[in-house]
XYZ file of C-alpha atoms in Angstrom:
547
model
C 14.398 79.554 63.312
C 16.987 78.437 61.006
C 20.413 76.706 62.569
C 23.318 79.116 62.304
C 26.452 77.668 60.174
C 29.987 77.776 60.953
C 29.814 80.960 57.901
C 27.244 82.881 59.989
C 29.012 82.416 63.279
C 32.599 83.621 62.395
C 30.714 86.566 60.604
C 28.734 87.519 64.360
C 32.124 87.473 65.751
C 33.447 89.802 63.574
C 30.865 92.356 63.826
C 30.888 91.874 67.258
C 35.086 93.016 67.267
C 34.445 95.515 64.810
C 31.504 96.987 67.114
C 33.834 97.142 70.561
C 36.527 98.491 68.413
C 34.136 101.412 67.433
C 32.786 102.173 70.806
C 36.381 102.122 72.403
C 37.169 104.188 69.667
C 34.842 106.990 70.912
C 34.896 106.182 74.369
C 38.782 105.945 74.746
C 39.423 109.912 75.615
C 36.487 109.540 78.053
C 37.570 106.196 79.592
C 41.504 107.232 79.830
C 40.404 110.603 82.194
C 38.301 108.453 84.321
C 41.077 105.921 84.808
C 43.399 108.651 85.541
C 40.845 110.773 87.710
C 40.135 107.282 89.828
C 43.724 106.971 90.471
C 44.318 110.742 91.665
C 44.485 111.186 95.375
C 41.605 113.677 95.415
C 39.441 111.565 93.808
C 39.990 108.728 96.857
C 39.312 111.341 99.332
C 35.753 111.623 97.629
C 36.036 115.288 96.768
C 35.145 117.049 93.855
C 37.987 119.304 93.082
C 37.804 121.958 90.539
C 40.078 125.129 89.123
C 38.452 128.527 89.360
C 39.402 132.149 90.022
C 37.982 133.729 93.017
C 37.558 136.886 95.249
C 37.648 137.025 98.921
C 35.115 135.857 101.039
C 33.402 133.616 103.477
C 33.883 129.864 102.792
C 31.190 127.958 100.882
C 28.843 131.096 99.999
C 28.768 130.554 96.299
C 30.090 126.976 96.330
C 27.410 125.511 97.854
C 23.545 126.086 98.221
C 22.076 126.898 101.572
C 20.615 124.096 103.090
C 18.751 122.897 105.569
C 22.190 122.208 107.563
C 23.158 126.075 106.612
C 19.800 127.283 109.003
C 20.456 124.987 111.531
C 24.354 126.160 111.642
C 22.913 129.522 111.412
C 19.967 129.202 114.524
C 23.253 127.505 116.678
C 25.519 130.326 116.116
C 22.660 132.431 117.376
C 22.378 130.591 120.194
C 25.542 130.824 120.887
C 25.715 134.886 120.214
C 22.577 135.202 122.938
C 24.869 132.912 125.173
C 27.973 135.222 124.567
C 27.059 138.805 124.127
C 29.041 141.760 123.778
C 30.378 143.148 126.842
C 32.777 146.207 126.200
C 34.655 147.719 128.864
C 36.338 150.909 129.162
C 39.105 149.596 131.025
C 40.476 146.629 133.059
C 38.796 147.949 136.587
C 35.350 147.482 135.504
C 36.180 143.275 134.369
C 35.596 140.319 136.589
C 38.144 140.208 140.163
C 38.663 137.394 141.731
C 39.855 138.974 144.464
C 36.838 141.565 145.380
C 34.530 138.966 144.608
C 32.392 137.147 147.177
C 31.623 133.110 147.848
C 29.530 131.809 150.241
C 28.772 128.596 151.308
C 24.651 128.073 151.836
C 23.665 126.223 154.775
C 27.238 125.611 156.462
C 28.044 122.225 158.437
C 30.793 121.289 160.279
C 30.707 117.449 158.592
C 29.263 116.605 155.428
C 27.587 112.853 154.268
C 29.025 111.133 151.068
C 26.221 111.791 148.016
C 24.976 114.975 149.989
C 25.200 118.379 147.900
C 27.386 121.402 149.026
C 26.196 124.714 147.494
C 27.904 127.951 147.017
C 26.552 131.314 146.225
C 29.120 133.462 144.166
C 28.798 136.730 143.828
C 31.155 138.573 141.323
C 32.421 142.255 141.469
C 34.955 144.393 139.410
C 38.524 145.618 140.382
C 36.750 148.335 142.025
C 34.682 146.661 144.164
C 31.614 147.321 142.433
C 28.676 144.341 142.493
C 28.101 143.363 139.234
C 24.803 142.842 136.924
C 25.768 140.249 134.542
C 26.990 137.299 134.303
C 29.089 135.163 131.595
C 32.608 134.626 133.282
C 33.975 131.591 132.524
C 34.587 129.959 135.684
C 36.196 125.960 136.457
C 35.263 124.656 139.999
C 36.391 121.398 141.237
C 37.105 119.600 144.318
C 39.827 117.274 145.321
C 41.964 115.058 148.431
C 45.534 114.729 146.934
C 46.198 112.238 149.553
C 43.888 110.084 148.387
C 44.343 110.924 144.648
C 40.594 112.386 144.118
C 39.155 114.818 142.654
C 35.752 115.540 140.640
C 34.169 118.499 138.827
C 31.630 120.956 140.361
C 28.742 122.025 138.421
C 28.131 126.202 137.359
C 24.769 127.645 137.418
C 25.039 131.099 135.940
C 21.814 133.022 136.975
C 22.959 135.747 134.603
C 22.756 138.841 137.227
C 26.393 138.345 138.623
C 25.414 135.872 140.776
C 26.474 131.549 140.431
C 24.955 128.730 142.058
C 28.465 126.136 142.348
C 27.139 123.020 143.176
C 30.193 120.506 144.510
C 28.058 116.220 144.868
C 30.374 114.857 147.615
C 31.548 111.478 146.507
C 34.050 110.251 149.109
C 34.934 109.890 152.607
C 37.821 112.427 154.233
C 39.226 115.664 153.770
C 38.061 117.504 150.820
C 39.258 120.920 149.207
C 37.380 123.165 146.886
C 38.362 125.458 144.064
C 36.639 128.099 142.054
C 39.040 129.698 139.018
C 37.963 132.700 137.341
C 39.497 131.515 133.794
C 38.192 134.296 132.113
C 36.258 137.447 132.979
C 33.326 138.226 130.591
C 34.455 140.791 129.080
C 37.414 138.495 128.258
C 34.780 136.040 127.586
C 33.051 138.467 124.895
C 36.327 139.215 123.115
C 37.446 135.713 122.418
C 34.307 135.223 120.615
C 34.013 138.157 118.961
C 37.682 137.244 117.863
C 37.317 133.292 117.258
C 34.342 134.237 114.583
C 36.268 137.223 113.042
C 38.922 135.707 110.635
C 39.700 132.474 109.327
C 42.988 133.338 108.655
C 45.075 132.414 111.616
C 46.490 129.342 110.827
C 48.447 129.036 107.625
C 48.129 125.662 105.277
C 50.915 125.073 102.875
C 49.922 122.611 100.156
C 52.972 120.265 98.798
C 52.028 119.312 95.205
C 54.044 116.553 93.560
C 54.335 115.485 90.076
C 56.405 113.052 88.932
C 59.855 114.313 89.925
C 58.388 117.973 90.282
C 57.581 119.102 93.743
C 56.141 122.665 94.617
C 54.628 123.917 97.616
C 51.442 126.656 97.769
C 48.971 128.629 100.217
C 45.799 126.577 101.158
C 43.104 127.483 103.811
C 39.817 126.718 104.712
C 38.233 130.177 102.843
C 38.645 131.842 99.098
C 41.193 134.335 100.137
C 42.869 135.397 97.103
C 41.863 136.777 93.435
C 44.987 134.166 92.054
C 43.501 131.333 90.470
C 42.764 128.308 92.962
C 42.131 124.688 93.532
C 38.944 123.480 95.261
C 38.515 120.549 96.857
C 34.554 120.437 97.547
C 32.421 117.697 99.152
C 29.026 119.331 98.043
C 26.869 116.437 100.010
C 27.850 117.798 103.487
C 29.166 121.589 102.388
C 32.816 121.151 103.545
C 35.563 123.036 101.214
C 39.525 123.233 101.428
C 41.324 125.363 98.320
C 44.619 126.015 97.153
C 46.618 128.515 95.170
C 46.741 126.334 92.202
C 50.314 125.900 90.951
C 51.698 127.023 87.361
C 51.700 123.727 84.893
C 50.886 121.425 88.062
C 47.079 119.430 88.358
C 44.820 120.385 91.135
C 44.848 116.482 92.173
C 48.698 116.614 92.578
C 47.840 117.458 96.374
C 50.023 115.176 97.957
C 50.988 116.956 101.963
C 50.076 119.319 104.113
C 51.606 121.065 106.653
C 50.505 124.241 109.235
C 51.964 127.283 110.617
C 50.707 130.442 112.907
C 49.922 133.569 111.096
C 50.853 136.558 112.795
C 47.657 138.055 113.497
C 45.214 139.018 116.152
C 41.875 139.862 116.627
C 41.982 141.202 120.286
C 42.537 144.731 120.920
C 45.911 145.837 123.413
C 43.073 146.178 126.243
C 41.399 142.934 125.345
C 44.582 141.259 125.447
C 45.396 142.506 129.029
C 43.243 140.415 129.874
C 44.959 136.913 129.074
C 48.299 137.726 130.746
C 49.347 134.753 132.999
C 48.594 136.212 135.994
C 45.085 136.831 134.827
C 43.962 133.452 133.902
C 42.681 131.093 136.136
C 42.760 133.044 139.409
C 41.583 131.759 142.450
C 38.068 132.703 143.536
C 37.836 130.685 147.518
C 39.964 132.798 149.264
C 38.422 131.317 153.198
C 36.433 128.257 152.284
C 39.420 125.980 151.763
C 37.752 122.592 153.103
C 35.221 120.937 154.206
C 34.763 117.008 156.337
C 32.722 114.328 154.674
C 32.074 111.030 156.575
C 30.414 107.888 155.333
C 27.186 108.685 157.568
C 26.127 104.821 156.796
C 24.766 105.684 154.082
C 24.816 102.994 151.571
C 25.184 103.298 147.693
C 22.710 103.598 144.936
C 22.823 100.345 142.789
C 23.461 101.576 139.029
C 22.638 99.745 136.287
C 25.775 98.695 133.856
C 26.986 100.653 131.418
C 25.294 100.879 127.984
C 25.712 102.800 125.189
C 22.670 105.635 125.030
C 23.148 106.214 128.569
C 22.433 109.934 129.582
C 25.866 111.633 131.083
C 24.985 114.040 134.202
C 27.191 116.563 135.257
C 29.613 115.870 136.522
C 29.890 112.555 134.605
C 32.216 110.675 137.099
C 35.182 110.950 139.990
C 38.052 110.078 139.894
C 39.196 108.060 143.659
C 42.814 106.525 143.911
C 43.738 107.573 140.066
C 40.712 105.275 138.927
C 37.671 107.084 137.157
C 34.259 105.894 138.563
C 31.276 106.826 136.826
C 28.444 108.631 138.440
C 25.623 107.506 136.025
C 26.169 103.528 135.508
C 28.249 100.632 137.411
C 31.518 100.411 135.536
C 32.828 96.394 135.749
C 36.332 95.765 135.973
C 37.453 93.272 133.476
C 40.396 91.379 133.587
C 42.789 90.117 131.114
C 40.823 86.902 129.805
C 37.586 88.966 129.586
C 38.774 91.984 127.470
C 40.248 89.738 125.489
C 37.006 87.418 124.901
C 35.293 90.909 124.508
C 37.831 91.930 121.531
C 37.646 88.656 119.420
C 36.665 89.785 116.112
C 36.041 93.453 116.527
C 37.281 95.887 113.574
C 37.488 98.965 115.772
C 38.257 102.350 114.077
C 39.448 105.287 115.794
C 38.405 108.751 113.802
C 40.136 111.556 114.960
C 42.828 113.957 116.670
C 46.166 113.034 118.502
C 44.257 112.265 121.486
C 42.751 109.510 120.201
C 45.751 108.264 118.934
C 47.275 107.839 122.179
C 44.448 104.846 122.457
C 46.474 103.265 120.225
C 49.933 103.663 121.688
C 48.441 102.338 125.055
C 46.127 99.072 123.949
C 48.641 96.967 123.405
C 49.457 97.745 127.264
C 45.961 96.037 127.623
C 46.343 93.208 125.233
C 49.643 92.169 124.581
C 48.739 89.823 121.598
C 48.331 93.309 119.485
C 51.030 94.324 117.209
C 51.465 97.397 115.184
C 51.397 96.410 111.211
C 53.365 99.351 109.298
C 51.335 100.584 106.580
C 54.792 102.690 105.494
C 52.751 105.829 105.777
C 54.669 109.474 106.556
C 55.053 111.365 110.109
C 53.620 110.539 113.060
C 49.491 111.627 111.681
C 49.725 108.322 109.053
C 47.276 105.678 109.855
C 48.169 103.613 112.365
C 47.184 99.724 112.377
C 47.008 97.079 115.528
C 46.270 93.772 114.578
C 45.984 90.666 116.490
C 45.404 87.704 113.574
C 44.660 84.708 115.909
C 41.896 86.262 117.474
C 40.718 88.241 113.817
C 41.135 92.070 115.938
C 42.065 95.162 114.018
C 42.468 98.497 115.048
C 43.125 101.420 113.190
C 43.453 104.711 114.035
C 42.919 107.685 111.188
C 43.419 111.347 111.727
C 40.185 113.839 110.749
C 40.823 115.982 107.654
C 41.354 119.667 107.518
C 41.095 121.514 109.455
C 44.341 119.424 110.910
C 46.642 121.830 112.807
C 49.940 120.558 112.910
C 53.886 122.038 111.892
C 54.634 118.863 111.302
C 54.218 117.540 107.483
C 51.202 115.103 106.988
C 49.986 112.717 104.011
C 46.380 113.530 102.774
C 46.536 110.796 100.139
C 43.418 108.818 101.051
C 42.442 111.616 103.001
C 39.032 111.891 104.050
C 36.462 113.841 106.327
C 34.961 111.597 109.088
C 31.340 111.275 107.814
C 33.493 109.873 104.496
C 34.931 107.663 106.493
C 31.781 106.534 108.550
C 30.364 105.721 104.970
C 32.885 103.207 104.327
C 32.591 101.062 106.880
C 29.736 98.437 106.716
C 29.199 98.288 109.950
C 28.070 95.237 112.244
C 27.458 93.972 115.306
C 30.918 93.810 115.801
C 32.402 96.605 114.286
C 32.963 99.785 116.497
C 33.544 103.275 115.686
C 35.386 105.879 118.297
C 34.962 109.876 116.879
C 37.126 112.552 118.159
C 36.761 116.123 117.002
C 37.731 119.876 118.812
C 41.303 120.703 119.199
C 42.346 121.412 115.921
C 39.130 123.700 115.051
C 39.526 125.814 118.099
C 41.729 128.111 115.980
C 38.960 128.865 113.320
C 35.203 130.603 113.169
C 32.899 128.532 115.176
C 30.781 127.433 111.850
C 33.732 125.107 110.411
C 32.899 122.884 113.834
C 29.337 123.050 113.639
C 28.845 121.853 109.884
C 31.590 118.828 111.178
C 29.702 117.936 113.944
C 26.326 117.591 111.889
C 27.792 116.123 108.870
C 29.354 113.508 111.200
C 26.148 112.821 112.933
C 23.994 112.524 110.088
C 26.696 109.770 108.700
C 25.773 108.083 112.158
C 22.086 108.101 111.230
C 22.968 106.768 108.154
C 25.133 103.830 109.747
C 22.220 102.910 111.821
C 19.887 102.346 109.086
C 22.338 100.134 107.023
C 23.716 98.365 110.637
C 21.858 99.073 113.718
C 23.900 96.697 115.755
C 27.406 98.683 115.203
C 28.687 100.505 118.157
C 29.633 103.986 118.321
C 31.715 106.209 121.058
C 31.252 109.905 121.458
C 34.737 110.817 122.996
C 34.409 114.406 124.452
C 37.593 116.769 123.654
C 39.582 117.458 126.549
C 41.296 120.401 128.292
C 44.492 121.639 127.498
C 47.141 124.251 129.354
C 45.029 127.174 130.286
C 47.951 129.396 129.384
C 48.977 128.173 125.946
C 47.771 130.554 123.425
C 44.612 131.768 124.666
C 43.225 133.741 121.462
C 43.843 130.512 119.311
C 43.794 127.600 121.264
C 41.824 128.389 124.935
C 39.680 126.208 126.708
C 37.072 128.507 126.249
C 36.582 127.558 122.752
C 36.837 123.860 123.890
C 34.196 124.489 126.120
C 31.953 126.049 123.952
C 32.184 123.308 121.359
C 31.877 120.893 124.206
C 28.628 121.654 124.761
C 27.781 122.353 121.266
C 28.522 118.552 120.530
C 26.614 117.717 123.325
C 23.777 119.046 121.703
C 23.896 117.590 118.747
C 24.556 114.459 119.536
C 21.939 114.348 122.747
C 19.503 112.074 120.462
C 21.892 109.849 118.812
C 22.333 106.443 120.501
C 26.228 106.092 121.112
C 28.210 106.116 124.518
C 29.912 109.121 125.307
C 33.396 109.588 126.736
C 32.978 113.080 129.389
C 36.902 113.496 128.687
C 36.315 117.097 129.076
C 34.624 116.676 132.804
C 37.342 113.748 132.989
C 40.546 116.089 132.804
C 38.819 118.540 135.283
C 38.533 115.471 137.744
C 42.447 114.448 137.227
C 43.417 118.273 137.085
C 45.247 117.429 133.847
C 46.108 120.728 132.008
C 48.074 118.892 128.861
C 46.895 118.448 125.258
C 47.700 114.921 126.029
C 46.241 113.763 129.229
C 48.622 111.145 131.062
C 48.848 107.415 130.822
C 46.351 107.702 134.386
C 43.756 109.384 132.086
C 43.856 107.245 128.826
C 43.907 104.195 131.221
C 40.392 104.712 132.076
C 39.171 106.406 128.734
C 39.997 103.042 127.400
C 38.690 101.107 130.587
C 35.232 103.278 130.096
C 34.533 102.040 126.027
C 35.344 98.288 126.799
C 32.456 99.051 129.620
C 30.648 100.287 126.773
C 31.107 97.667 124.021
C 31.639 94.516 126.479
């Protein structure tokens, strides 16, 4: 090998220049886009967004292959369509009345023991008195002493004849009342799911685009609805789409906010809808039984283990006695000031989800007052939200899910992103937790947008798990809302149904879980946004879980 000169080295450097001019040279048109794609919005929310011109139809049919998550939507919605059939009626006589109908109480005592059983036998009949031979209604029982702030859910055995088994566990000593609603007959029952999985077109998404100094707003939805040309915003992985009228000289990746209104529209014929006037929802089934004496019989209590996340929930899932939730499956500890604190010290905690997760993050600094909120100078009240606490390295953030988000109000979806997106992101570790949150906003819409969610988010678990076993996640449960608000759209029916859909899904999957649906039955709290009471001991039930 012969030593290179100071003539032979200056001539390598300048073929070396004159080669990385060349290559930018042919590169440069290639390597500007990707620069200016990486610095879109859509590309940050991971999305592959596209222009094409499109006819009508059901979301996703030609934008993304069946898969093996398309059969196993498909064999739940069957499920689900065996669970809820058809039930036509000719008029409102022949439906579910709670006033002809019978209840019974099997084996009747005068006084009751704490942790025995009380069983009722209901036996349902139409306006006209007749017995009848199926079941289906959806019916709410619970039990409660106002004077000593209790109350707990009872459990609904639907034997599918026109007969219900309503099981009430008596957890504490005194007077107790019971109550059986009829929320919805069901034929009601049949003709909020025919109507829930009928259109996808009740809630209306208008897109604000923004381009420099030009602004212009357009349709968007969940489905291809128009022949106009459109904007797609695709995640092909898990098969979730969003699309927009695409706006004249503006780029699809100019999707800047979002904001929702109620189309005009209903599914429900004028009988159907008889059925969800006021005085028709959430009558009154226990017209004699009204209460029944429980003593403390000196019996003593069942030691429970603590509780762990991958516990099983039973049903009901808790009590709540004096305003404070107690758990029926696992001993809940209360911790005081210096030991949630201890417990917090260097956890990244993210909350993925709806507005009632965000209240979590209105009311922690109520439980540790070193957390302040850090402005991340986001818009409206759905921007990311951010506790921190520096001393003791805690952060907290809270982060809406994407679309479907439901909302009048205008919302950012810069740095938007689904939930299994944003599981993906994180790390994970052993002492990084993750809260999840999903239902209210997709009651509106076809029961197949929640489904595909609810998988895609818990295969991003499984995927968490195998990068960072240790991490912690917590299943919170959707809750229930005001049984008159909207019924078609946003009942509790649908809640219900995607309650227990959930629950299926994620029955395998080792994370805690967060009964807030059995939880607002227990505190009889009918509002979107359960009291201070309620989000009190949601947020006293994780630190069980992660302490």
């Amino acid at each position: 090998m012969f030593p290179i000169t100071k003539l032979q080295k200056l001539l390598l450097v300048f073929l070396s220049l004159l080669t990385v001019n060349w290559i930018i040279f042919i590169i440069s048109p290639h390597l500007t886009k990707f620069w200016s794609d990486l610095n879109s919005p859509i590309f940050l929310y991971a999305w592959n967004n596209t222009t094409t011109h499109s006819n009508p139809e059901p979301p996703l049919s030609s934008v993304v292959s069946t898969t093996e998550t398309d059969l196993r939507i498909k064999e739940i919605i069957k499920k689900l369509d065996q669970l809820i059939p058809p039930r036509p009626f000719p008029n409102v006589n022949t439906t579910t009345s709670a006033a002809h109908s019978k209840v019974t109480v099997l084996n009747p005592r005068d006084t009751y023991c704490i942790g025995e059983q009380l069983d009722l036998l209901l036996e349902v009949r139409d306006h006209l008195g007749h017995r009848k031979e199926y079941g289906g209604d959806f019916l709410r029982a619970r039990m409660s002493s106002p004077a000593l702030k209790a109350g707990a859910s009872g459990e609904v055995t639907d034997f599918n004849n026109g007969t219900y088994l309503i099981r009430f566990t008596l957890f504490w000593e005194g007077q107790v009342s019971l109550s059986l609603l009829l929320i919805h007959p069901s034929e009601g029952v049949s003709a909020l799911w025919r109507a829930r999985n009928q259109g996808y077109d009740k809630v209306i998404f208008t897109g604000k685009f923004a381009n420099g100094t030009s602004q212009v707003v357009s349709e968007c939805g969940l489905t291809r609805n128009t022949s106009a040309e459109l904007c797609q915003y695709l995640d092909t992985r898990d098969g979730e789409a969003f699309f927009c009228v695409k706006p004249q000289h503006m780029p699809c990746r100019a999707l800047t906010y979002m904001t929702t209104r109620n189309r005009e529209i209903s599914y429900l014929t004028v009988e159907e809808k008889s059925l969800f006037h006021r005085s028709s929802v959430g009558v009154e089934m226990m017209k004699d039984l009204k209460h029944v004496a429980v003593s403390q019989c000196n019996k003593s209590e069942k030691i429970k283990d603590k509780c762990q996340i991958g516990m099983k929930i039973p049903v009901p899932s808790g009590y709540t006695l004096e305003r404070r939730w107690i758990t029926t499956f696992c001993n809940q500890i209360q911790l005081n000031t210096k030991e949630i604190n201890g417990c917090l010290k260097g956890k990244l905690i993210y909350l993925l989800g709806d507005s009632t997760l965000r209240q979590w993050i209105h009311y922690l600094p109520k439980v540790v007052k070193t957390l302040k909120f850090f402005d991340l100078h986001g818009t409206g009240v759905f921007k990311k939200h951010l506790l921190l606490d520096a001393e003791n390295n805690l952060l907290i953030q809270w982060k809406k899910h994407s679309f479907p988000f439901v909302t009048l109000q205008l919302y950012s979806v810069i740095d938007e992103g689904y939930i299994p997106m944003e599981i993906d992101r994180i790390p994970g570790d052993k002492n990084t937790v993750i809260v999840i949150t999903i239902g209210q906003h997709f009651r509106p819409f076809p029961i197949d947008i929640f489904i595909r969610r609810a998988i895609s988010v818990q295969k991003a678990i499984e995927r968490l798990f195998l990068r960072s076993p240790a991490t912690k996640v917590i299943l919170k449960t959707e809750n229930t809302r005001d049984m008159h608000a909207n019924t078609e759209r946003l009942g509790d029916f649908h809640g219900y149904i995607q309650y227990l859909t959930m629950n299926g899904i994620f029955k395998d999957l080792n994370v805690g879980v967060i009964d807030a649906w059995d939880m607002t039955i227990a505190y009889d709290s009918n509002d979107i946004h359960p009291p201070d009471d309620v989000i009190k001991n949601q947020i006293t039930m994780f630190l069980n879980y992660i302490c």
